């Protein structure tokens, strides 16, 4: 835990997540940006910020591409260089990584990274169709499979191979809804019982309604600096000490295993190695629970337990708010919501809050080291970052 | 001209541009990638390439987002980290810049940058609609204006302010079609006369058919290394010595002037300064001629002449293949074609060919310094790079 930081978070912002009626993505992003600007009183955004990297998955939702300049324009930060990064639901996780590249390059001292998505004004079939563009067109979309179906295939494979049970998946929902109820910005601030989750209607067996994350509107951002400059902007820096990214086959039919995500494993290994941190040394993690089975696989892929033991880890309570390694203290994609482009940097925002003691009722005491894990599509891309309190 | 290079191009590839029936973008990108791999025999792609940055503007054309892993998968380079960059028609110009960040960061030694777009299987109204997503939705698209209309507003403003004439715009078409006829990979390998251009049908007055670039399929890529490693891969390196990027208001109604693009000017100034090169020291340039008026504005914005003198520069023949500063030797977007996501790195590929003496019939003798200028939308983003023969 003595590696040199790659970059340092000096501020962050998160909009309310939910059904934000009558707002454009640019307006929602402004809400996140204003929080970040206000948190960091020594920051003069117009003078200090030198580039924006913004994740947004789908131009189809608002018929609006060219997100970089749109956001810069609305923040009144012209002529700031900016562009959109897209890697399906891992878009802003990758944007964060590109912000790190930019700082390490020596070309910039302060950059902004973030993400946004406006989804709820569209019908569910439209959203399902737009999301499906993150899966393979000729072999997956064309044959009618959508994301609940793809993750259902992984869930059944996991059940078959390891004996994972539907109740264990439902426990992810129960845990994350409990955390989300403590997060004022979460989309669904409501606890659910195991019985409610188990008896909710089937979406794609074995996945039921409460196994699926939420279609939400939202935005998130972080202000990053080179570590040596952080003191100028904040007394509570959070260092990024590891970054890993990997790709896997776009179609799940091409993969050697359906019970883990090779990209998550590879990205995790890279990030841990860079950070000099072992999986169980992490104090808390935000992982990509787009479906409950995805959180179980994440435990295993990130080395929090051995392959096949994700379900047991839940039953032992290791990942609850009071557990040894709390996972998805924000409520996760499951309860906080999943405005796809915003998710990666929203995860980083939660870790930033936790490591600076700003997580309120859901604060993990004494947390020093955190991890975020952001997955694109059915696992064709994954990004992992590791953070340390400054 | 003695500044330290930011990065070095050791190889490049370009697919045929045109109507590539029955091919997916991933297959077209493979064509570009194979050329780049074959040009660089000391490169083992699987061993050496450490990241891919790929520009693609529109998920709507093929209903396919998540371009990064899709391309990596098709190139058989898994688990290479990769993501899509989108800044409308400047997407791969920005991808090139991000590749430079990645190398300068010290995290990577060799990266691939590129772009692709598959457009011609869609109807013209569909393509017009998908392209329009690069303009502002609530105030531009919603009111029915599309890109020919936006550039027509700029053209009439330029005519009004500076006396620029329709014949001068047509001369851009004549010049670029003449160059394109010498480029075996150009979409339209056909010269046009001034009379043909002037009498072609009006699209959005004063812009006629021959004032508009082509809807094309195509892909392009470059292999970049840190300068000190270039000798391992090639005897004919091309150094990137300047990079500039800037944003402007997404809607042209918000801009202070319609006769120039502030983002081009800013990006150009930054790139020249970094490179230590003056505009008229450039030996050749590929500029963003999405419409003929755009090339005239580019001359002025990039300092090849004073504001308002772009038309005269054409009449003096300064930018023809035999002129002092040949512009768009490839044929430009106008004749080579404009598969939007591919354009930025296709411009860089042309400069790479010219500076390594590989441009065949359109070779500019003794070229040492080149420039590329890639614009997104109606000018809300622009990226400029400057290159020097190694």
mmCIF file of N, CA and C in Angstrom, chain A residues 24 26 51-53 57-60 62-67 69-70 72-74 78-88 94 97-98 101-102 104-105 107-108 129 133-139 141 245-251 253-254 266 274 376-377 380-381, chain B residues 24 26 51-53 57-60 62-67 69-70 72-74 78-88 94 97-98 101-102 104-105 107-108 129 133-139 141 245-250 253-254 266 274 376-377 380-381:
data_model
loop_
_atom_site.group_PDB
_atom_site.id
_atom_site.type_symbol
_atom_site.label_atom_id
_atom_site.label_comp_id
_atom_site.label_asym_id
_atom_site.label_seq_id
_atom_site.Cartn_x
_atom_site.Cartn_y
_atom_site.Cartn_z
ATOM 1 N N UNK A 24 -32.938 17.566 -19.473
ATOM 2 C CA UNK A 24 -31.990 16.986 -20.407
ATOM 3 C C UNK A 24 -30.775 16.459 -19.642
ATOM 4 N N UNK A 26 -27.816 17.137 -20.109
ATOM 5 C CA UNK A 26 -26.888 18.244 -19.842
ATOM 6 C C UNK A 26 -27.262 18.989 -18.566
ATOM 7 N N UNK A 51 -9.476 19.713 -19.126
ATOM 8 C CA UNK A 51 -10.077 18.766 -20.073
ATOM 9 C C UNK A 51 -11.229 18.044 -19.379
ATOM 10 N N UNK A 52 -12.195 17.622 -20.180
ATOM 11 C CA UNK A 52 -13.329 16.829 -19.671
ATOM 12 C C UNK A 52 -13.403 15.516 -20.441
ATOM 13 N N UNK A 53 -13.565 14.424 -19.702
ATOM 14 C CA UNK A 53 -13.771 13.097 -20.294
ATOM 15 C C UNK A 53 -15.117 12.607 -19.785
ATOM 16 N N UNK A 57 -23.575 6.381 -22.714
ATOM 17 C CA UNK A 57 -23.672 5.186 -23.555
ATOM 18 C C UNK A 57 -24.423 5.428 -24.844
ATOM 19 N N UNK A 58 -25.627 6.053 -24.748
ATOM 20 C CA UNK A 58 -26.496 6.012 -25.921
ATOM 21 C C UNK A 58 -26.919 7.361 -26.435
ATOM 22 N N UNK A 59 -26.525 7.693 -27.669
ATOM 23 C CA UNK A 59 -26.990 8.942 -28.245
ATOM 24 C C UNK A 59 -28.457 8.832 -28.657
ATOM 25 N N UNK A 60 -28.981 7.605 -28.656
ATOM 26 C CA UNK A 60 -30.355 7.418 -29.121
ATOM 27 C C UNK A 60 -31.393 7.967 -28.140
ATOM 28 N N UNK A 62 -31.642 10.705 -26.327
ATOM 29 C CA UNK A 62 -31.997 12.115 -26.533
ATOM 30 C C UNK A 62 -31.688 12.570 -27.953
ATOM 31 N N UNK A 63 -31.342 11.616 -28.826
ATOM 32 C CA UNK A 63 -30.913 11.958 -30.167
ATOM 33 C C UNK A 63 -29.773 12.967 -30.104
ATOM 34 N N UNK A 64 -28.923 12.807 -29.132
ATOM 35 C CA UNK A 64 -27.849 13.780 -28.915
ATOM 36 C C UNK A 64 -26.511 13.088 -28.749
ATOM 37 N N UNK A 65 -25.674 13.192 -29.773
ATOM 38 C CA UNK A 65 -24.278 12.783 -29.650
ATOM 39 C C UNK A 65 -23.472 14.040 -29.317
ATOM 40 N N UNK A 66 -22.156 14.002 -29.538
ATOM 41 C CA UNK A 66 -21.309 15.191 -29.348
ATOM 42 C C UNK A 66 -21.454 15.714 -27.909
ATOM 43 N N UNK A 67 -21.467 14.759 -26.971
ATOM 44 C CA UNK A 67 -21.710 15.049 -25.558
ATOM 45 C C UNK A 67 -20.641 15.944 -24.933
ATOM 46 N N UNK A 69 -18.616 18.635 -26.023
ATOM 47 C CA UNK A 69 -18.867 20.085 -26.086
ATOM 48 C C UNK A 69 -20.223 20.489 -25.525
ATOM 49 N N UNK A 70 -21.224 19.628 -25.631
ATOM 50 C CA UNK A 70 -22.545 19.978 -25.083
ATOM 51 C C UNK A 70 -22.435 20.237 -23.584
ATOM 52 N N UNK A 72 -19.675 20.910 -21.833
ATOM 53 C CA UNK A 72 -18.782 22.043 -21.587
ATOM 54 C C UNK A 72 -19.539 23.356 -21.793
ATOM 55 N N UNK A 73 -20.311 23.402 -22.852
ATOM 56 C CA UNK A 73 -21.133 24.567 -23.174
ATOM 57 C C UNK A 73 -22.074 24.871 -22.005
ATOM 58 N N UNK A 74 -22.784 23.839 -21.525
ATOM 59 C CA UNK A 74 -23.764 24.068 -20.462
ATOM 60 C C UNK A 74 -23.099 24.453 -19.136
ATOM 61 N N UNK A 78 -16.424 26.713 -21.940
ATOM 62 C CA UNK A 78 -15.802 26.785 -23.266
ATOM 63 C C UNK A 78 -14.504 27.581 -23.173
ATOM 64 N N UNK A 79 -13.468 27.241 -23.937
ATOM 65 C CA UNK A 79 -13.344 26.213 -24.983
ATOM 66 C C UNK A 79 -12.701 24.906 -24.488
ATOM 67 N N UNK A 80 -12.982 24.506 -23.263
ATOM 68 C CA UNK A 80 -12.404 23.295 -22.680
ATOM 69 C C UNK A 80 -12.485 22.085 -23.635
ATOM 70 N N UNK A 81 -11.362 21.419 -23.912
ATOM 71 C CA UNK A 81 -11.433 20.224 -24.753
ATOM 72 C C UNK A 81 -12.188 19.103 -24.029
ATOM 73 N N UNK A 82 -13.025 18.413 -24.757
ATOM 74 C CA UNK A 82 -13.903 17.411 -24.138
ATOM 75 C C UNK A 82 -14.339 16.412 -25.189
ATOM 76 N N UNK A 83 -14.515 15.169 -24.778
ATOM 77 C CA UNK A 83 -15.129 14.198 -25.683
ATOM 78 C C UNK A 83 -15.812 13.115 -24.884
ATOM 79 N N UNK A 84 -16.684 12.437 -25.594
ATOM 80 C CA UNK A 84 -17.457 11.346 -25.011
ATOM 81 C C UNK A 84 -16.700 10.031 -25.144
ATOM 82 N N UNK A 85 -16.784 9.234 -24.093
ATOM 83 C CA UNK A 85 -16.195 7.902 -24.085
ATOM 84 C C UNK A 85 -17.356 6.928 -23.998
ATOM 85 N N UNK A 86 -17.328 5.883 -24.814
ATOM 86 C CA UNK A 86 -18.414 4.893 -24.758
ATOM 87 C C UNK A 86 -17.833 3.493 -24.683
ATOM 88 N N UNK A 87 -18.202 2.790 -23.648
ATOM 89 C CA UNK A 87 -17.893 1.370 -23.561
ATOM 90 C C UNK A 87 -19.085 0.712 -22.873
ATOM 91 N N UNK A 88 -20.266 0.925 -23.480
ATOM 92 C CA UNK A 88 -21.548 0.463 -22.940
ATOM 93 C C UNK A 88 -21.665 0.946 -21.494
ATOM 94 N N UNK A 94 -14.317 3.994 -17.885
ATOM 95 C CA UNK A 94 -13.223 4.214 -18.837
ATOM 96 C C UNK A 94 -12.861 5.704 -18.889
ATOM 97 N N UNK A 97 -10.446 6.399 -16.285
ATOM 98 C CA UNK A 97 -9.109 5.923 -16.656
ATOM 99 C C UNK A 97 -8.436 6.883 -17.635
ATOM 100 N N UNK A 98 -9.211 7.429 -18.586
ATOM 101 C CA UNK A 98 -8.622 8.342 -19.567
ATOM 102 C C UNK A 98 -8.218 9.661 -18.908
ATOM 103 N N UNK A 101 -4.842 8.918 -17.562
ATOM 104 C CA UNK A 101 -3.848 9.023 -18.648
ATOM 105 C C UNK A 101 -3.458 10.489 -18.875
ATOM 106 N N UNK A 102 -4.497 11.333 -18.941
ATOM 107 C CA UNK A 102 -4.270 12.741 -19.298
ATOM 108 C C UNK A 102 -3.398 13.431 -18.249
ATOM 109 N N UNK A 104 -1.281 11.844 -16.074
ATOM 110 C CA UNK A 104 0.053 11.227 -16.102
ATOM 111 C C UNK A 104 0.855 11.686 -17.317
ATOM 112 N N UNK A 105 0.147 12.086 -18.375
ATOM 113 C CA UNK A 105 0.843 12.510 -19.604
ATOM 114 C C UNK A 105 1.653 13.767 -19.375
ATOM 115 N N UNK A 107 0.402 16.605 -19.756
ATOM 116 C CA UNK A 107 -0.210 17.666 -20.558
ATOM 117 C C UNK A 107 -1.232 18.480 -19.756
ATOM 118 N N UNK A 108 -1.740 17.899 -18.663
ATOM 119 C CA UNK A 108 -2.758 18.601 -17.866
ATOM 120 C C UNK A 108 -2.492 18.460 -16.367
ATOM 121 N N UNK A 129 -34.017 -1.835 -26.172
ATOM 122 C CA UNK A 129 -33.406 -1.859 -27.501
ATOM 123 C C UNK A 129 -32.107 -1.049 -27.511
ATOM 124 N N UNK A 133 -27.746 -2.448 -27.771
ATOM 125 C CA UNK A 133 -26.670 -2.068 -28.697
ATOM 126 C C UNK A 133 -25.284 -2.310 -28.089
ATOM 127 N N UNK A 134 -25.231 -2.528 -26.774
ATOM 128 C CA UNK A 134 -23.975 -2.884 -26.117
ATOM 129 C C UNK A 134 -23.650 -4.366 -26.252
ATOM 130 N N UNK A 135 -24.598 -5.132 -26.809
ATOM 131 C CA UNK A 135 -24.357 -6.546 -27.108
ATOM 132 C C UNK A 135 -24.093 -6.673 -28.610
ATOM 133 N N UNK A 136 -23.706 -7.851 -29.028
ATOM 134 C CA UNK A 136 -23.370 -8.065 -30.424
ATOM 135 C C UNK A 136 -24.612 -7.955 -31.309
ATOM 136 N N UNK A 137 -24.526 -7.190 -32.408
ATOM 137 C CA UNK A 137 -25.708 -7.084 -33.271
ATOM 138 C C UNK A 137 -25.941 -8.346 -34.095
ATOM 139 N N UNK A 138 -24.990 -8.758 -34.924
ATOM 140 C CA UNK A 138 -25.346 -9.841 -35.857
ATOM 141 C C UNK A 138 -25.718 -11.157 -35.188
ATOM 142 N N UNK A 139 -25.121 -11.465 -34.045
ATOM 143 C CA UNK A 139 -25.394 -12.789 -33.473
ATOM 144 C C UNK A 139 -26.256 -12.769 -32.215
ATOM 145 N N UNK A 141 -28.301 -9.466 -30.770
ATOM 146 C CA UNK A 141 -29.490 -8.632 -30.964
ATOM 147 C C UNK A 141 -30.408 -9.197 -32.053
ATOM 148 N N UNK A 245 -7.984 -2.252 -17.028
ATOM 149 C CA UNK A 245 -9.068 -2.305 -18.019
ATOM 150 C C UNK A 245 -8.807 -3.483 -18.939
ATOM 151 N N UNK A 246 -9.851 -4.169 -19.334
ATOM 152 C CA UNK A 246 -9.680 -5.291 -20.259
ATOM 153 C C UNK A 246 -10.930 -5.485 -21.102
ATOM 154 N N UNK A 247 -10.753 -6.160 -22.229
ATOM 155 C CA UNK A 247 -11.856 -6.485 -23.131
ATOM 156 C C UNK A 247 -12.058 -7.991 -23.171
ATOM 157 N N UNK A 248 -13.276 -8.373 -23.536
ATOM 158 C CA UNK A 248 -13.572 -9.784 -23.788
ATOM 159 C C UNK A 248 -14.424 -9.844 -25.060
ATOM 160 N N UNK A 249 -14.680 -11.028 -25.547
ATOM 161 C CA UNK A 249 -15.497 -11.202 -26.744
ATOM 162 C C UNK A 249 -16.823 -10.460 -26.582
ATOM 163 N N UNK A 250 -17.260 -9.777 -27.656
ATOM 164 C CA UNK A 250 -18.502 -9.009 -27.590
ATOM 165 C C UNK A 250 -19.709 -9.936 -27.397
ATOM 166 N N UNK A 251 -19.665 -11.101 -27.974
ATOM 167 C CA UNK A 251 -20.778 -12.043 -27.846
ATOM 168 C C UNK A 251 -20.478 -13.106 -26.813
ATOM 169 N N UNK A 253 -21.524 -16.022 -26.672
ATOM 170 C CA UNK A 253 -21.393 -17.341 -27.316
ATOM 171 C C UNK A 253 -19.933 -17.653 -27.669
ATOM 172 N N UNK A 254 -19.088 -16.619 -27.665
ATOM 173 C CA UNK A 254 -17.674 -16.837 -28.017
ATOM 174 C C UNK A 254 -16.800 -17.150 -26.811
ATOM 175 N N UNK A 266 -9.179 -9.928 -15.369
ATOM 176 C CA UNK A 266 -7.953 -9.324 -15.903
ATOM 177 C C UNK A 266 -7.802 -7.886 -15.388
ATOM 178 N N UNK A 274 -0.944 -3.020 -9.627
ATOM 179 C CA UNK A 274 -0.473 -1.633 -9.670
ATOM 180 C C UNK A 274 -0.549 -0.993 -8.287
ATOM 181 N N UNK A 376 -18.980 -3.358 -18.879
ATOM 182 C CA UNK A 376 -19.724 -2.974 -20.079
ATOM 183 C C UNK A 376 -20.431 -4.173 -20.668
ATOM 184 N N UNK A 377 -21.727 -4.007 -20.965
ATOM 185 C CA UNK A 377 -22.503 -5.056 -21.627
ATOM 186 C C UNK A 377 -22.536 -6.322 -20.806
ATOM 187 N N UNK A 380 -18.023 -7.615 -22.043
ATOM 188 C CA UNK A 380 -17.022 -7.405 -23.094
ATOM 189 C C UNK A 380 -16.020 -6.332 -22.704
ATOM 190 N N UNK A 381 -16.358 -5.534 -21.699
ATOM 191 C CA UNK A 381 -15.344 -4.620 -21.168
ATOM 192 C C UNK A 381 -15.506 -4.499 -19.665
ATOM 193 N N UNK B 24 -19.675 -5.386 -42.325
ATOM 194 C CA UNK B 24 -19.843 -4.675 -41.055
ATOM 195 C C UNK B 24 -18.641 -3.760 -40.824
ATOM 196 N N UNK B 26 -16.799 -3.643 -38.337
ATOM 197 C CA UNK B 26 -15.692 -4.429 -37.773
ATOM 198 C C UNK B 26 -14.853 -5.087 -38.869
ATOM 199 N N UNK B 51 -3.217 -0.991 -26.034
ATOM 200 C CA UNK B 51 -4.532 -0.368 -25.887
ATOM 201 C C UNK B 51 -5.015 0.090 -27.262
ATOM 202 N N UNK B 52 -6.327 0.142 -27.421
ATOM 203 C CA UNK B 52 -6.939 0.647 -28.662
ATOM 204 C C UNK B 52 -7.881 1.788 -28.315
ATOM 205 N N UNK B 53 -7.774 2.871 -29.074
ATOM 206 C CA UNK B 53 -8.681 4.014 -28.947
ATOM 207 C C UNK B 53 -9.357 4.162 -30.309
ATOM 208 N N UNK B 57 -18.784 7.445 -34.783
ATOM 209 C CA UNK B 57 -19.744 8.462 -34.381
ATOM 210 C C UNK B 57 -21.084 7.885 -33.972
ATOM 211 N N UNK B 58 -21.629 6.936 -34.782
ATOM 212 C CA UNK B 58 -23.038 6.627 -34.592
ATOM 213 C C UNK B 58 -23.342 5.173 -34.323
ATOM 214 N N UNK B 59 -23.921 4.893 -33.158
ATOM 215 C CA UNK B 59 -24.343 3.521 -32.862
ATOM 216 C C UNK B 59 -25.552 3.129 -33.712
ATOM 217 N N UNK B 60 -26.241 4.151 -34.247
ATOM 218 C CA UNK B 60 -27.506 3.878 -34.930
ATOM 219 C C UNK B 60 -27.327 3.170 -36.267
ATOM 220 N N UNK B 62 -25.458 0.718 -37.363
ATOM 221 C CA UNK B 62 -25.443 -0.756 -37.288
ATOM 222 C C UNK B 62 -26.099 -1.260 -36.019
ATOM 223 N N UNK B 63 -26.733 -0.353 -35.248
ATOM 224 C CA UNK B 63 -27.287 -0.707 -33.955
ATOM 225 C C UNK B 63 -26.200 -1.356 -33.094
ATOM 226 N N UNK B 64 -25.007 -0.817 -33.194
ATOM 227 C CA UNK B 64 -23.888 -1.438 -32.496
ATOM 228 C C UNK B 64 -23.068 -0.391 -31.761
ATOM 229 N N UNK B 65 -23.181 -0.392 -30.427
ATOM 230 C CA UNK B 65 -22.280 0.385 -29.586
ATOM 231 C C UNK B 65 -21.168 -0.566 -29.135
ATOM 232 N N UNK B 66 -20.453 -0.204 -28.075
ATOM 233 C CA UNK B 66 -19.415 -1.077 -27.506
ATOM 234 C C UNK B 66 -18.373 -1.449 -28.561
ATOM 235 N N UNK B 67 -17.988 -0.443 -29.336
ATOM 236 C CA UNK B 67 -17.088 -0.614 -30.482
ATOM 237 C C UNK B 67 -15.701 -1.112 -30.078
ATOM 238 N N UNK B 69 -14.380 -3.255 -27.590
ATOM 239 C CA UNK B 69 -14.187 -4.708 -27.558
ATOM 240 C C UNK B 69 -14.589 -5.405 -28.854
ATOM 241 N N UNK B 70 -15.577 -4.864 -29.569
ATOM 242 C CA UNK B 70 -15.973 -5.497 -30.836
ATOM 243 C C UNK B 70 -14.787 -5.545 -31.794
ATOM 244 N N UNK B 72 -11.551 -5.228 -31.048
ATOM 245 C CA UNK B 72 -10.471 -6.040 -30.475
ATOM 246 C C UNK B 72 -10.752 -7.521 -30.709
ATOM 247 N N UNK B 73 -11.999 -7.902 -30.490
ATOM 248 C CA UNK B 73 -12.443 -9.276 -30.705
ATOM 249 C C UNK B 73 -12.172 -9.686 -32.157
ATOM 250 N N UNK B 74 -12.605 -8.848 -33.090
ATOM 251 C CA UNK B 74 -12.460 -9.203 -34.506
ATOM 252 C C UNK B 74 -10.993 -9.245 -34.940
ATOM 253 N N UNK B 78 -7.872 -9.895 -28.045
ATOM 254 C CA UNK B 78 -8.353 -9.957 -26.663
ATOM 255 C C UNK B 78 -7.214 -10.357 -25.736
ATOM 256 N N UNK B 79 -7.144 -9.822 -24.531
ATOM 257 C CA UNK B 79 -8.064 -8.927 -23.807
ATOM 258 C C UNK B 79 -7.659 -7.435 -23.861
ATOM 259 N N UNK B 80 -7.100 -7.005 -24.971
ATOM 260 C CA UNK B 80 -6.645 -5.614 -25.135
ATOM 261 C C UNK B 80 -7.693 -4.601 -24.656
ATOM 262 N N UNK B 81 -7.321 -3.683 -23.741
ATOM 263 C CA UNK B 81 -8.286 -2.659 -23.345
ATOM 264 C C UNK B 81 -8.594 -1.711 -24.510
ATOM 265 N N UNK B 82 -9.862 -1.355 -24.647
ATOM 266 C CA UNK B 82 -10.281 -0.574 -25.811
ATOM 267 C C UNK B 82 -11.577 0.138 -25.490
ATOM 268 N N UNK B 83 -11.751 1.331 -26.022
ATOM 269 C CA UNK B 83 -13.054 1.973 -25.917
ATOM 270 C C UNK B 83 -13.258 2.906 -27.098
ATOM 271 N N UNK B 84 -14.532 3.243 -27.279
ATOM 272 C CA UNK B 84 -14.938 4.130 -28.369
ATOM 273 C C UNK B 84 -14.879 5.579 -27.901
ATOM 274 N N UNK B 85 -14.391 6.440 -28.791
ATOM 275 C CA UNK B 85 -14.357 7.868 -28.543
ATOM 276 C C UNK B 85 -15.340 8.501 -29.516
ATOM 277 N N UNK B 86 -16.167 9.415 -29.032
ATOM 278 C CA UNK B 86 -17.126 10.075 -29.929
ATOM 279 C C UNK B 86 -17.076 11.577 -29.734
ATOM 280 N N UNK B 87 -16.783 12.258 -30.804
ATOM 281 C CA UNK B 87 -16.907 13.707 -30.811
ATOM 282 C C UNK B 87 -17.406 14.093 -32.197
ATOM 283 N N UNK B 88 -18.555 13.505 -32.555
ATOM 284 C CA UNK B 88 -19.157 13.655 -33.882
ATOM 285 C C UNK B 88 -18.102 13.325 -34.941
ATOM 286 N N UNK B 94 -9.875 12.836 -32.063
ATOM 287 C CA UNK B 94 -9.755 12.808 -30.599
ATOM 288 C C UNK B 94 -9.140 11.479 -30.145
ATOM 289 N N UNK B 97 -5.540 11.775 -30.240
ATOM 290 C CA UNK B 97 -5.032 12.554 -29.105
ATOM 291 C C UNK B 97 -5.004 11.710 -27.825
ATOM 292 N N UNK B 98 -6.018 10.875 -27.630
ATOM 293 C CA UNK B 98 -6.061 10.045 -26.430
ATOM 294 C C UNK B 98 -4.966 8.973 -26.467
ATOM 295 N N UNK B 101 -1.979 10.757 -25.172
ATOM 296 C CA UNK B 101 -2.042 10.806 -23.700
ATOM 297 C C UNK B 101 -1.544 9.490 -23.105
ATOM 298 N N UNK B 102 -2.065 8.387 -23.650
ATOM 299 C CA UNK B 102 -1.773 7.062 -23.088
ATOM 300 C C UNK B 102 -0.282 6.759 -23.154
ATOM 301 N N UNK B 104 2.212 9.095 -23.429
ATOM 302 C CA UNK B 104 2.914 10.043 -22.558
ATOM 303 C C UNK B 104 2.734 9.688 -21.085
ATOM 304 N N UNK B 105 1.639 8.998 -20.764
ATOM 305 C CA UNK B 105 1.366 8.642 -19.364
ATOM 306 C C UNK B 105 2.406 7.682 -18.808
ATOM 307 N N UNK B 107 2.103 4.592 -19.091
ATOM 308 C CA UNK B 107 1.420 3.318 -18.832
ATOM 309 C C UNK B 107 1.520 2.365 -20.027
ATOM 310 N N UNK B 108 1.775 2.903 -21.214
ATOM 311 C CA UNK B 108 1.841 2.047 -22.408
ATOM 312 C C UNK B 108 3.021 2.422 -23.314
ATOM 313 N N UNK B 129 -30.346 12.099 -40.510
ATOM 314 C CA UNK B 129 -30.857 12.129 -39.142
ATOM 315 C C UNK B 129 -29.780 11.696 -38.145
ATOM 316 N N UNK B 133 -27.435 14.197 -35.080
ATOM 317 C CA UNK B 133 -27.251 14.025 -33.631
ATOM 318 C C UNK B 133 -25.968 14.704 -33.141
ATOM 319 N N UNK B 134 -25.092 15.073 -34.068
ATOM 320 C CA UNK B 134 -23.890 15.832 -33.718
ATOM 321 C C UNK B 134 -24.172 17.317 -33.550
ATOM 322 N N UNK B 135 -25.394 17.740 -33.900
ATOM 323 C CA UNK B 135 -25.830 19.125 -33.670
ATOM 324 C C UNK B 135 -26.744 19.133 -32.449
ATOM 325 N N UNK B 136 -27.075 20.320 -32.014
ATOM 326 C CA UNK B 136 -27.889 20.461 -30.814
ATOM 327 C C UNK B 136 -29.301 19.921 -31.042
ATOM 328 N N UNK B 137 -29.782 19.073 -30.130
ATOM 329 C CA UNK B 137 -31.142 18.551 -30.317
ATOM 330 C C UNK B 137 -32.224 19.601 -30.048
ATOM 331 N N UNK B 138 -32.284 20.161 -28.830
ATOM 332 C CA UNK B 138 -33.465 20.987 -28.542
ATOM 333 C C UNK B 138 -33.616 22.233 -29.412
ATOM 334 N N UNK B 139 -32.506 22.815 -29.853
ATOM 335 C CA UNK B 139 -32.652 24.062 -30.599
ATOM 336 C C UNK B 139 -32.341 23.944 -32.088
ATOM 337 N N UNK B 141 -31.799 20.408 -34.137
ATOM 338 C CA UNK B 141 -32.508 19.265 -34.740
ATOM 339 C C UNK B 141 -34.027 19.431 -34.675
ATOM 340 N N UNK B 245 -6.764 20.624 -28.997
ATOM 341 C CA UNK B 245 -8.190 20.261 -29.052
ATOM 342 C C UNK B 245 -8.973 21.367 -28.356
ATOM 343 N N UNK B 246 -10.141 21.689 -28.870
ATOM 344 C CA UNK B 246 -10.972 22.706 -28.227
ATOM 345 C C UNK B 246 -12.442 22.447 -28.513
ATOM 346 N N UNK B 247 -13.282 22.999 -27.648
ATOM 347 C CA UNK B 247 -14.737 22.909 -27.811
ATOM 348 C C UNK B 247 -15.310 24.292 -28.107
ATOM 349 N N UNK B 248 -16.476 24.288 -28.747
ATOM 350 C CA UNK B 248 -17.233 25.528 -28.930
ATOM 351 C C UNK B 248 -18.698 25.203 -28.627
ATOM 352 N N UNK B 249 -19.531 26.210 -28.590
ATOM 353 C CA UNK B 249 -20.953 26.019 -28.330
ATOM 354 C C UNK B 249 -21.514 24.956 -29.269
ATOM 355 N N UNK B 250 -22.363 24.069 -28.729
ATOM 356 C CA UNK B 250 -22.930 23.002 -29.556
ATOM 357 C C UNK B 250 -23.853 23.580 -30.637
ATOM 358 N N UNK B 253 -26.226 28.984 -33.119
ATOM 359 C CA UNK B 253 -26.936 30.202 -32.714
ATOM 360 C C UNK B 253 -26.305 30.869 -31.498
ATOM 361 N N UNK B 254 -25.450 30.122 -30.768
ATOM 362 C CA UNK B 254 -24.818 30.677 -29.569
ATOM 363 C C UNK B 254 -23.474 31.343 -29.863
ATOM 364 N N UNK B 266 -8.511 27.820 -31.878
ATOM 365 C CA UNK B 266 -7.896 27.509 -30.592
ATOM 366 C C UNK B 266 -7.042 26.238 -30.688
ATOM 367 N N UNK B 274 2.852 24.128 -29.486
ATOM 368 C CA UNK B 274 3.516 22.934 -28.965
ATOM 369 C C UNK B 274 4.596 22.450 -29.929
ATOM 370 N N UNK B 376 -15.687 18.470 -35.437
ATOM 371 C CA UNK B 376 -16.912 17.762 -35.077
ATOM 372 C C UNK B 376 -18.117 18.652 -35.283
ATOM 373 N N UNK B 377 -19.136 18.113 -35.932
ATOM 374 C CA UNK B 377 -20.395 18.819 -36.121
ATOM 375 C C UNK B 377 -20.193 20.114 -36.883
ATOM 376 N N UNK B 380 -18.387 22.440 -33.003
ATOM 377 C CA UNK B 380 -18.394 22.395 -31.538
ATOM 378 C C UNK B 380 -17.168 21.678 -30.992
ATOM 379 N N UNK B 381 -16.469 20.946 -31.856
ATOM 380 C CA UNK B 381 -15.186 20.395 -31.428
ATOM 381 C C UNK B 381 -14.217 20.412 -32.593
#
